Coordinates of C-alpha atoms and ligand atoms in Angstrom, one line a residue:
M1 CA -3.8 2.4 -20.3
S2 CA -6.2 4.1 -17.4
K3 CA -5.8 7.2 -16.6
K4 CA -6.4 6.9 -12.8
F5 CA -3.8 5.2 -10.6
Y6 CA -4.1 4.3 -7.3
V7 CA -0.6 2.8 -5.4
T8 CA -0.3 1.8 -1.5
T9 CA 2.1 1.5 0.8
P10 CA 1.5 -1.0 3.7
L11 CA 0.3 0.0 7.0
Y12 CA 3.4 0.3 8.9
Y13 CA 3.0 -0.8 12.4
V14 CA 3.1 1.7 15.2
N15 CA 4.8 -0.3 18.1
A16 CA 8.4 1.8 16.9
K17 CA 9.2 4.8 14.9
A18 CA 9.9 4.5 11.4
H19 CA 13.3 3.4 9.6
I20 CA 15.0 3.3 6.7
G21 CA 13.0 0.3 5.4
H22 CA 9.9 2.2 5.9
A23 CA 11.3 5.3 4.5
Y24 CA 12.6 3.1 1.0
T25 CA 8.8 1.5 0.6
T26 CA 7.1 4.8 1.2
V27 CA 9.9 6.7 -1.2
I28 CA 9.0 3.8 -4.0
A29 CA 5.7 4.5 -3.8
D30 CA 6.0 8.5 -3.9
C31 CA 8.3 8.1 -6.9
A32 CA 5.9 5.9 -8.6
A33 CA 3.2 8.5 -7.4
R34 CA 5.0 11.6 -8.8
F35 CA 5.8 9.4 -12.2
A36 CA 2.1 8.8 -12.6
R37 CA 1.2 12.6 -12.1
L38 CA 3.9 13.3 -14.7
L39 CA 2.2 11.3 -17.4
G40 CA -0.8 13.1 -16.4
R41 CA -2.9 10.2 -14.7
D42 CA -5.2 11.1 -12.0
V43 CA -3.2 9.4 -8.8
F44 CA -4.4 8.1 -5.6
F45 CA -1.6 7.4 -3.1
L46 CA -2.7 5.9 0.0
T47 CA 0.0 5.3 3.2
G48 CA -1.1 4.9 6.9
T49 CA -0.3 2.9 10.2
D50 CA -1.6 -0.5 11.6
E51 CA -2.7 0.3 15.4
H52 CA -4.3 -2.7 16.4
G53 CA -3.3 -5.9 18.0
E54 CA -1.5 -6.4 21.5
K55 CA 1.7 -6.1 20.7
I56 CA 1.3 -2.3 20.1
K57 CA -0.7 -2.3 23.6
K58 CA 2.3 -3.7 25.3
S59 CA 4.7 -1.0 23.7
A60 CA 2.3 1.6 24.9
Q61 CA 2.4 0.0 28.5
D62 CA 6.0 -0.2 28.2
S63 CA 5.9 3.5 27.4
G64 CA 3.9 4.5 30.8
K65 CA 1.2 6.0 28.4
T66 CA -2.3 5.3 27.6
T67 CA -2.7 3.4 24.2
I68 CA -4.2 5.9 22.2
E69 CA -1.5 8.8 23.7
F70 CA 1.1 6.5 22.8
I71 CA 0.1 5.6 19.0
D72 CA -0.9 9.0 18.1
G73 CA 2.3 10.3 19.3
V74 CA 4.2 7.5 17.0
V75 CA 1.5 8.2 14.1
E76 CA 2.9 12.1 14.7
E77 CA 6.5 10.6 14.0
F78 CA 5.7 8.8 10.9
K79 CA 4.0 12.2 9.8
K80 CA 6.7 14.4 10.4
L81 CA 9.1 12.0 8.5
W82 CA 6.8 11.8 5.4
S83 CA 6.5 15.4 5.1
K84 CA 10.5 16.1 5.3
L85 CA 10.8 13.4 2.9
N86 CA 8.1 15.2 0.5
I87 CA 5.6 12.2 0.1
S88 CA 2.8 13.5 -1.9
Y89 CA 0.4 11.2 -0.3
D90 CA -3.6 11.8 -0.8
H91 CA -4.8 10.1 2.3
F92 CA -3.0 8.7 5.5
I93 CA -5.6 5.9 7.2
R94 CA -5.3 4.7 10.6
T95 CA -6.7 1.1 11.1
T96 CA -8.4 3.1 14.5
D97 CA -10.4 5.7 12.2
K98 CA -14.2 4.9 12.7
Q99 CA -14.9 4.8 9.0
H100 CA -12.1 1.9 8.6
C101 CA -13.4 0.1 11.7
E102 CA -17.1 0.2 10.2
T103 CA -16.2 -1.3 6.6
V104 CA -14.0 -4.1 8.5
K105 CA -17.4 -5.3 10.2
L106 CA -19.5 -4.7 7.3
A107 CA -16.8 -6.7 5.1
I108 CA -16.8 -9.3 7.2
K109 CA -20.4 -9.6 7.5
K110 CA -20.9 -9.9 4.3
I111 CA -18.4 -13.0 3.7
Y112 CA -20.0 -14.7 6.5
D113 CA -23.6 -14.2 5.1
K114 CA -21.9 -15.7 1.9
G115 CA -20.7 -18.7 4.2
D116 CA -17.1 -18.4 3.7
I117 CA -16.6 -17.6 7.7
Y118 CA -17.3 -20.3 9.7
K119 CA -16.9 -20.7 13.8
E120 CA -15.0 -23.8 14.7
K121 CA -13.2 -25.1 17.7
Y122 CA -9.1 -25.3 16.8
Q123 CA -6.0 -26.4 18.6
G124 CA -2.8 -25.0 17.7
L125 CA 0.7 -23.6 18.4
Y126 CA 0.5 -20.4 19.0
C127 CA 3.2 -17.3 19.2
L128 CA 1.9 -14.6 21.4
P129 CA 4.3 -11.9 20.2
C130 CA 3.1 -12.2 16.6
E131 CA -0.2 -13.1 17.0
A132 CA 0.1 -15.8 15.0
F133 CA -1.2 -19.4 14.5
W134 CA 1.2 -22.1 13.3
T135 CA 0.2 -26.0 12.3
K136 CA 2.7 -28.9 13.5
E137 CA 4.0 -29.2 9.8
Q138 CA 5.1 -25.4 9.7
V139 CA 7.3 -25.8 12.5
K140 CA 8.6 -29.0 11.5
D141 CA 12.0 -27.5 10.2
T142 CA 11.9 -24.7 13.0
E143 CA 12.2 -27.0 16.2
G144 CA 8.7 -26.1 17.1
L145 CA 9.7 -22.5 17.5
C146 CA 7.6 -19.5 15.7
P147 CA 8.9 -19.5 11.9
D148 CA 9.0 -15.9 11.9
C149 CA 10.2 -14.5 15.4
G150 CA 12.0 -17.8 17.0
R151 CA 10.4 -17.8 20.1
A152 CA 8.7 -20.4 21.8
L153 CA 5.1 -21.4 21.1
E154 CA 2.0 -22.2 23.8
L155 CA -0.5 -24.7 22.5
I156 CA -3.9 -23.2 22.7
E157 CA -7.4 -24.8 22.1
E158 CA -10.1 -22.4 21.4
E159 CA -13.2 -21.4 19.3
N160 CA -12.7 -18.8 16.4
Y161 CA -13.9 -17.6 13.3
F162 CA -11.9 -18.9 10.0
F163 CA -12.4 -17.8 6.4
K164 CA -12.2 -20.4 3.7
L165 CA -9.2 -19.9 2.0
S166 CA -8.8 -23.5 0.8
K167 CA -12.2 -22.9 -1.1
Y168 CA -10.6 -20.3 -3.7
Q169 CA -7.1 -22.0 -3.9
S170 CA -7.7 -22.9 -7.6
W171 CA -9.2 -19.9 -8.3
L172 CA -6.0 -18.2 -7.6
L173 CA -3.7 -20.1 -9.3
E174 CA -5.5 -19.5 -12.4
H175 CA -5.7 -15.8 -11.6
L176 CA -2.0 -16.2 -11.6
S177 CA -1.4 -18.1 -15.0
K178 CA -4.0 -15.5 -16.5
N179 CA -2.0 -12.7 -15.2
P180 CA 1.8 -12.7 -15.1
D181 CA 2.2 -9.2 -13.9
F182 CA 0.0 -9.9 -10.7
I183 CA 2.9 -10.1 -8.4
K184 CA 6.5 -8.7 -9.1
P185 CA 9.4 -9.2 -9.7
K186 CA 8.9 -13.1 -11.7
S187 CA 11.1 -14.0 -8.9
R188 CA 8.2 -13.6 -6.2
F189 CA 5.5 -14.5 -8.8
N190 CA 7.1 -18.2 -9.2
E191 CA 7.5 -18.4 -5.4
I192 CA 3.7 -17.8 -4.6
K193 CA 2.8 -20.1 -7.7
S194 CA 5.3 -23.0 -6.8
F195 CA 3.6 -22.3 -3.1
L196 CA 0.3 -22.6 -3.9
E197 CA 1.2 -25.6 -6.2
K198 CA 2.5 -27.4 -3.9
N199 CA 0.5 -27.0 -0.6
T200 CA -3.1 -27.2 0.2
L201 CA -4.1 -23.8 1.7
Q202 CA -5.1 -23.8 5.3
D203 CA -8.1 -21.9 6.5
L204 CA -7.3 -18.5 8.1
C205 CA -7.9 -17.7 11.8
I206 CA -9.1 -14.2 11.6
S207 CA -10.7 -13.7 15.4
R208 CA -9.3 -13.8 18.5
P209 CA -11.0 -14.5 21.9
A210 CA -11.9 -11.2 23.5
K211 CA -10.7 -12.4 27.0
R212 CA -6.8 -12.8 25.3
L213 CA -7.1 -9.6 22.7
T214 CA -8.5 -6.4 23.7
W215 CA -7.0 -3.7 21.3
G216 CA -8.7 -4.6 18.2
I217 CA -12.3 -4.3 16.2
E218 CA -15.1 -6.2 18.0
F219 CA -16.2 -8.9 15.6
P220 CA -19.8 -8.0 14.1
E221 CA -22.6 -9.7 16.3
D222 CA -20.4 -11.6 18.5
V223 CA -18.4 -9.3 21.3
D224 CA -16.5 -12.1 22.5
F225 CA -14.2 -11.7 19.5
I226 CA -11.7 -9.4 17.9
V227 CA -11.0 -9.3 14.4
Y228 CA -7.7 -10.8 13.5
V229 CA -5.0 -7.2 13.0
W230 CA -4.2 -8.6 9.3
F231 CA -7.8 -9.3 8.2
D232 CA -8.4 -5.8 9.6
A233 CA -5.3 -4.0 8.3
L234 CA -5.7 -5.4 4.6
L235 CA -9.1 -4.1 4.2
N236 CA -7.4 -0.4 4.5
Y237 CA -7.2 -0.9 1.0
I238 CA -10.8 -0.8 0.1
S239 CA -12.0 1.2 3.3
A240 CA -9.7 4.2 2.5
P241 CA -11.2 5.2 -1.1
G242 CA -14.8 4.7 0.1
Y243 CA -16.2 1.1 -0.1
S244 CA -19.0 0.7 1.4
V245 CA -19.1 4.5 2.0
N246 CA -19.1 6.2 -1.1
D247 CA -19.4 4.2 -4.1
M248 CA -19.0 6.9 -6.9
Q249 CA -15.4 7.5 -5.9
F250 CA -14.8 4.2 -4.8
N251 CA -15.2 2.7 -8.4
N252 CA -13.2 5.4 -10.1
I253 CA -10.4 4.4 -7.7
W254 CA -10.8 0.7 -7.1
P255 CA -9.1 -1.7 -8.3
A256 CA -5.2 -0.6 -6.7
D257 CA -2.9 -0.4 -9.6
I258 CA 0.0 -1.4 -7.4
H259 CA 0.5 -2.5 -3.6
F260 CA 3.9 -2.0 -2.4
M261 CA 5.5 -3.9 0.5
A262 CA 8.7 -5.9 1.1
K263 CA 9.1 -9.5 0.3
D264 CA 8.3 -10.6 4.1
I265 CA 4.7 -9.6 3.6
I266 CA 3.9 -10.8 -0.1
R267 CA 1.8 -13.6 1.3
H268 CA -0.4 -11.5 2.9
H269 CA -0.5 -9.8 -0.4
A270 CA -0.3 -11.6 -2.9
V271 CA -2.8 -15.1 -1.3
F272 CA -4.8 -13.8 1.7
W273 CA -5.8 -10.3 0.2
P274 CA -6.9 -11.4 -3.6
I275 CA -8.9 -14.1 -1.6
M276 CA -10.6 -11.8 0.5
L277 CA -11.7 -9.6 -2.4
K278 CA -12.9 -12.3 -4.5
A279 CA -15.1 -13.4 -1.5
L280 CA -16.2 -10.0 -1.7
E281 CA -17.3 -10.2 -5.0
L282 CA -14.5 -7.2 -5.8
E283 CA -11.8 -7.1 -8.3
V284 CA -8.1 -7.5 -7.3
P285 CA -5.1 -5.3 -7.3
K286 CA -3.7 -4.7 -10.7
T287 CA 0.1 -5.6 -9.5
V288 CA 1.7 -6.7 -5.8
F289 CA 5.2 -5.6 -5.9
A290 CA 7.4 -6.9 -3.2
H291 CA 10.9 -5.0 -2.7
G292 CA 14.2 -6.4 -1.0
W293 CA 15.0 -5.7 2.4
W294 CA 17.8 -2.9 3.6
K295 CA 19.8 -4.7 5.6
F296 CA 22.8 -3.5 8.1
D297 CA 26.1 -5.7 8.2
N298 CA 24.1 -7.9 6.4
Q299 CA 21.1 -8.4 8.7
K300 CA 17.8 -7.5 7.6
M301 CA 17.1 -4.0 9.4
S302 CA 14.3 -4.6 11.5
K303 CA 12.8 -2.9 15.0
S304 CA 13.1 -6.2 16.7
L305 CA 16.9 -6.9 15.9
G306 CA 17.4 -3.1 17.0
N307 CA 20.1 -2.7 14.0
V308 CA 17.8 0.1 12.4
V309 CA 19.1 3.2 10.8
D310 CA 17.1 6.3 11.3
P311 CA 16.2 8.2 8.5
F312 CA 16.2 11.8 10.1
D313 CA 20.1 11.0 10.8
V314 CA 20.6 10.3 7.2
I315 CA 18.6 13.5 6.0
E316 CA 21.1 15.5 8.5
Q317 CA 24.4 14.7 7.0
V318 CA 23.3 14.5 3.2
G319 CA 19.8 16.3 2.8
V320 CA 16.4 14.9 1.7
D321 CA 17.0 14.4 -1.6
A322 CA 20.2 12.6 -1.7
L323 CA 18.7 10.0 0.9
R324 CA 15.6 9.9 -1.7
F325 CA 18.2 9.6 -4.6
F326 CA 20.6 6.9 -3.1
L327 CA 17.5 4.7 -1.9
L328 CA 16.1 4.7 -5.4
R329 CA 19.4 4.5 -7.5
E330 CA 21.3 2.3 -5.3
I331 CA 19.4 -1.1 -5.5
P332 CA 17.2 -2.4 -8.3
V333 CA 13.6 -2.7 -6.7
G334 CA 13.1 -6.3 -6.3
L335 CA 16.7 -7.2 -4.6
D336 CA 18.0 -6.4 -1.3
G337 CA 21.0 -3.8 -0.5
N338 CA 23.4 -3.5 2.3
F339 CA 22.9 0.0 3.9
S340 CA 26.2 1.7 4.6
W341 CA 27.6 5.6 5.1
Q342 CA 30.4 4.7 2.7
A343 CA 28.2 3.8 0.0
I344 CA 25.9 6.6 0.5
F345 CA 28.3 9.3 0.8
T346 CA 30.3 7.7 -2.7
R347 CA 27.0 8.0 -4.2
Y348 CA 26.6 11.5 -3.2
N349 CA 29.7 12.6 -4.4
S350 CA 29.9 11.3 -7.4
D351 CA 26.5 11.4 -9.0
L352 CA 25.0 14.3 -7.1
A353 CA 28.1 16.4 -6.0
N354 CA 30.1 15.9 -9.4
D355 CA 28.1 15.1 -12.4
F356 CA 24.6 16.6 -12.0
G357 CA 25.0 19.4 -9.2
N358 CA 28.4 20.7 -11.0
L359 CA 26.7 20.4 -14.6
V360 CA 24.2 22.9 -13.0
Y361 CA 26.1 25.4 -11.6
R362 CA 28.9 26.0 -13.6
T363 CA 26.0 26.1 -16.7
L364 CA 24.4 28.8 -14.5
N365 CA 27.7 30.3 -13.4
M366 CA 28.6 30.8 -17.4
S367 CA 25.2 32.1 -18.3
E368 CA 25.6 34.7 -15.7
K369 CA 29.0 35.3 -16.6
Y370 CA 29.1 35.6 -20.1
F371 CA 25.5 36.8 -20.7
D372 CA 23.8 38.4 -17.3
G373 CA 21.8 35.3 -17.0
I374 CA 19.7 35.9 -20.7
V375 CA 20.3 32.8 -23.0
T376 CA 18.1 33.0 -25.8
G377 CA 17.1 30.3 -28.2
A378 CA 15.5 30.8 -31.0
D379 CA 16.1 28.3 -33.8
V380 CA 19.1 26.6 -31.8
P381 CA 19.2 23.5 -33.5
I382 CA 19.8 20.4 -31.2
P383 CA 23.4 19.3 -31.1
E384 CA 24.5 16.5 -33.5
N385 CA 25.6 14.3 -30.7
F386 CA 22.6 15.0 -28.5
A387 CA 19.3 13.7 -30.5
Q388 CA 20.1 10.0 -30.5
V389 CA 21.0 9.9 -26.6
L390 CA 18.2 11.7 -25.9
S391 CA 15.6 10.1 -28.0
S392 CA 16.9 6.5 -26.3
M393 CA 17.2 8.3 -23.0
K394 CA 13.7 9.1 -22.8
D395 CA 12.1 5.4 -24.1
K396 CA 14.2 4.1 -21.5
Y397 CA 13.4 6.4 -19.0
I398 CA 9.9 6.1 -19.4
E399 CA 9.6 2.1 -20.0
C400 CA 12.0 1.6 -17.0
F401 CA 10.0 4.2 -14.8
T402 CA 6.5 2.2 -16.0
A403 CA 8.1 -1.0 -14.8
C404 CA 9.0 0.9 -11.5
E405 CA 13.0 -0.2 -12.5
F406 CA 13.9 3.4 -11.1
S407 CA 17.7 2.4 -10.9
V408 CA 17.9 1.5 -14.8
G409 CA 15.7 4.3 -15.3
I410 CA 17.7 6.7 -13.3
E411 CA 20.8 5.5 -14.8
S412 CA 19.8 6.2 -18.4
V413 CA 19.4 9.7 -17.3
Y414 CA 22.8 9.9 -16.4
T415 CA 23.9 9.0 -19.9
F416 CA 22.3 12.0 -21.1
I417 CA 24.0 14.0 -17.7
S418 CA 27.4 13.0 -19.0
V419 CA 26.9 13.6 -22.6
L420 CA 26.6 17.2 -21.3
N421 CA 29.3 17.5 -18.8
K422 CA 31.5 16.1 -21.9
Y423 CA 30.0 18.8 -24.5
I424 CA 31.0 21.1 -21.9
E425 CA 34.8 19.8 -21.9
D426 CA 34.7 19.4 -25.8
S427 CA 33.5 22.7 -26.6
K428 CA 35.5 24.8 -24.3
P429 CA 33.1 27.5 -23.7
W430 CA 36.1 29.7 -22.4
T431 CA 37.7 30.0 -25.6
M432 CA 34.4 30.8 -27.2
S433 CA 34.3 33.6 -24.8
K434 CA 38.0 35.0 -25.2
E435 CA 37.7 35.2 -29.0
G436 CA 34.1 37.1 -28.9
R437 CA 32.2 33.9 -30.6
T438 CA 29.2 35.1 -29.0
D439 CA 26.7 33.5 -31.0
E440 CA 28.4 30.3 -30.9
L441 CA 28.4 30.7 -26.8
N442 CA 25.0 31.7 -26.4
N443 CA 23.5 28.3 -28.5
F444 CA 26.2 26.5 -26.6
L445 CA 24.4 27.6 -23.4
Y446 CA 21.3 27.2 -24.3
A447 CA 22.1 23.5 -25.2
I448 CA 23.5 22.6 -21.8
C449 CA 20.4 24.8 -20.5
E450 CA 17.4 22.4 -22.6
G451 CA 19.7 19.2 -21.7
I452 CA 19.6 20.3 -17.8
R453 CA 15.9 21.0 -18.3
I454 CA 15.1 17.9 -19.8
C455 CA 17.2 15.7 -17.1
T456 CA 15.6 17.8 -14.3
V457 CA 12.0 16.7 -15.9
C458 CA 12.9 13.1 -15.7
L459 CA 14.4 13.4 -12.2
W460 CA 11.6 15.2 -10.6
P461 CA 9.8 12.0 -9.2
V462 CA 12.8 11.0 -7.6
M463 CA 14.0 14.2 -6.3
P464 CA 11.0 16.6 -6.4
Q465 CA 12.7 19.5 -4.1
T466 CA 16.3 20.0 -5.9
C467 CA 14.2 19.4 -9.6
E468 CA 11.7 22.4 -8.4
S469 CA 15.0 24.6 -7.3
V470 CA 16.7 23.9 -10.6
M471 CA 13.8 24.4 -12.8
H472 CA 13.4 28.2 -10.5
Q473 CA 17.1 28.6 -11.2
L474 CA 16.5 28.4 -14.7
G475 CA 13.5 31.1 -14.8
I476 CA 11.2 28.7 -15.4
P477 CA 8.0 27.3 -14.1
A478 CA 8.4 24.4 -11.8
D479 CA 5.4 22.3 -14.1
F480 CA 6.7 18.9 -14.8
S481 CA 5.3 16.9 -17.6
V482 CA 6.0 13.8 -19.8
N483 CA 5.9 16.4 -22.6
D484 CA 8.5 18.6 -21.5
I485 CA 11.1 15.5 -22.2
D486 CA 11.7 17.2 -25.9
W487 CA 14.1 19.4 -27.4
G488 CA 13.3 23.1 -27.8
I489 CA 10.2 23.7 -25.5
V490 CA 11.9 26.8 -23.5
K491 CA 12.4 29.8 -25.2
D492 CA 14.5 31.8 -23.6
Y493 CA 16.3 31.3 -20.1
K494 CA 16.3 33.8 -17.4
I495 CA 18.7 32.6 -14.8
Q496 CA 18.7 33.1 -10.9
K497 CA 21.7 30.9 -9.8
E498 CA 21.7 29.8 -6.2
Q499 CA 24.0 27.9 -3.9
P500 CA 25.4 24.8 -5.2
L501 CA 22.6 22.3 -4.7
F502 CA 25.3 19.3 -3.8
P503 CA 28.3 20.8 -2.1
R504 CA 30.6 18.0 -1.7
I505 CA 31.2 16.4 1.5
D506 CA 34.0 15.8 2.8
V507 CA 34.5 11.8 4.4
N508 CA 37.9 12.2 6.1
Ligands
ME8_601 O1 4.3 -5.8 8.6 N1 13.9 -3.6 4.2 O2 4.1 -3.4 9.5 P1 5.3 -3.4 9.5 C1 12.9 -2.9 3.5 N2 1.2 -3.9 9.3 N3 11.7 -2.8 3.8 C2 11.2 -2.7 4.9 C3 12.4 -3.5 5.6 C4 13.8 -3.5 5.5 N4 14.6 -3.8 6.0 N5 11.6 -3.6 7.6 C5 10.2 -2.8 6.8 C6 3.5 -5.2 8.8 N6 10.3 -2.4 5.8 C7 2.1 -4.6 8.4 C8 1.4 -4.4 7.0 S1 -0.3 -3.9 5.5 C9 -1.8 -4.2 5.5 C10 0.1 -4.5 7.1 C11 9.0 -2.0 5.0 O3 5.8 -2.0 10.4 C12 8.5 -3.1 4.0 O4 7.0 -2.3 3.4 O5 6.7 -4.6 10.3 C13 7.7 -3.9 5.1 O6 6.6 -4.9 3.9 C14 6.8 -3.4 6.0 O7 7.9 -2.1 6.0 C15 6.6 -3.9 7.5 O8 6.1 -2.9 8.3

């Protein structure tokens, strides 16, 4: 396995504030980045904002601000949310960054010089809000309306630049057949493969006349045109690590290990993007991972439908780590999920307050009560019923987190947590104390502290703040490494108990 790990989120549009859907992708990417750090890999974690296009200019106008003033405000909101959620990104790219704009021009020029971009008069059905052209074939099932937003289309004739997607169709199909992990999950892989097998790719219109679209990057050597926002935005994944400006850094980081996004933009990432890279003679990403949608009342949560949940509201109710835990635990990464307050409170009270929070609190409490917080561990053997569970939990956890199956990976950690809770019930430490069996009581508490420590290392990518606090309360350094998922690493514990991690929430 290569030592570096390059992971990305999509660049979010800045026409509105982030909602739970945006938080979801970013938390998934953060969990993957932290898990890679746990494995000792050199991580480059990229997120950012997609700032060009008329939709954004229009939102700025509606708000009464200048375009850049409006965008700067939304970007600040995004950054505030990522900081609150402890998102450990290494770089935040904005498509208005000077270096990115220069890279976009250079990439277009390179592809043009190669002969893969050409100029042609074009007639098509255009959706102004989506800034997208559609063919008659594509709108035959939608009664002539935009397949994305359902609004009316305009017939437009104009000259534009086109990118030869069609030239690379058979190459892409061959790439898919040789690289079954290129698109995940499998259902999306099959969807894209069958799309490529059944359809002939249309060349992609990658410019807009400057008379119609003004907020964007000027086409190189032709000021009458502006670069199509998607062609601009996708290139962020190479401009951020330094394509064409810092070759050494770029060669260390590229290709991306995982691009995360939701299924709505899989085609841009699994068809347009690899073909753009092929035309630039660059390697393609190792994996494009399309997760499902968060819905509300069974409809996709989206800005345009206005049914969004504000992550700050959820954080206010349950805290940052409970939100991260819920997003990662509730649904397998490839499937859709329905957001409900009931579901989040139930998950909080059962998994966090009861199973994990209570385990930590009562263990620390007993350590202070019986031993003034000093629990010694020289030569304490692993309890018989722990060894098997720990070993299979470790294997399963590493396998699942490597495959981004976070929900199942967390579940495997919880099998160990329930063994620890049961061990407390079965061992009856209060009787050991009453009967003066001091060594036995110490060894029992050491075993539980070790168990808690191991689960805490595993859960750190999911709930960093909580896990750092647990390590602090156990009196040990908050360093997290996969090598610590083993028995007997810490010799003595010097407990400093704080408030319960997850006080129960009374839902009624
Ligand atoms: O598409 N459930 O930006 P965008 C889950 N700028 N994830 C969701 C979601 C939901 N209901 N709603 C949004 C763009 N997302 C382009 C991307 S990349 C070079 C350019 C998440 O602001 C999910 O990751 O519309 C989805 O792919 C992304 O936000 C779309 O964000």
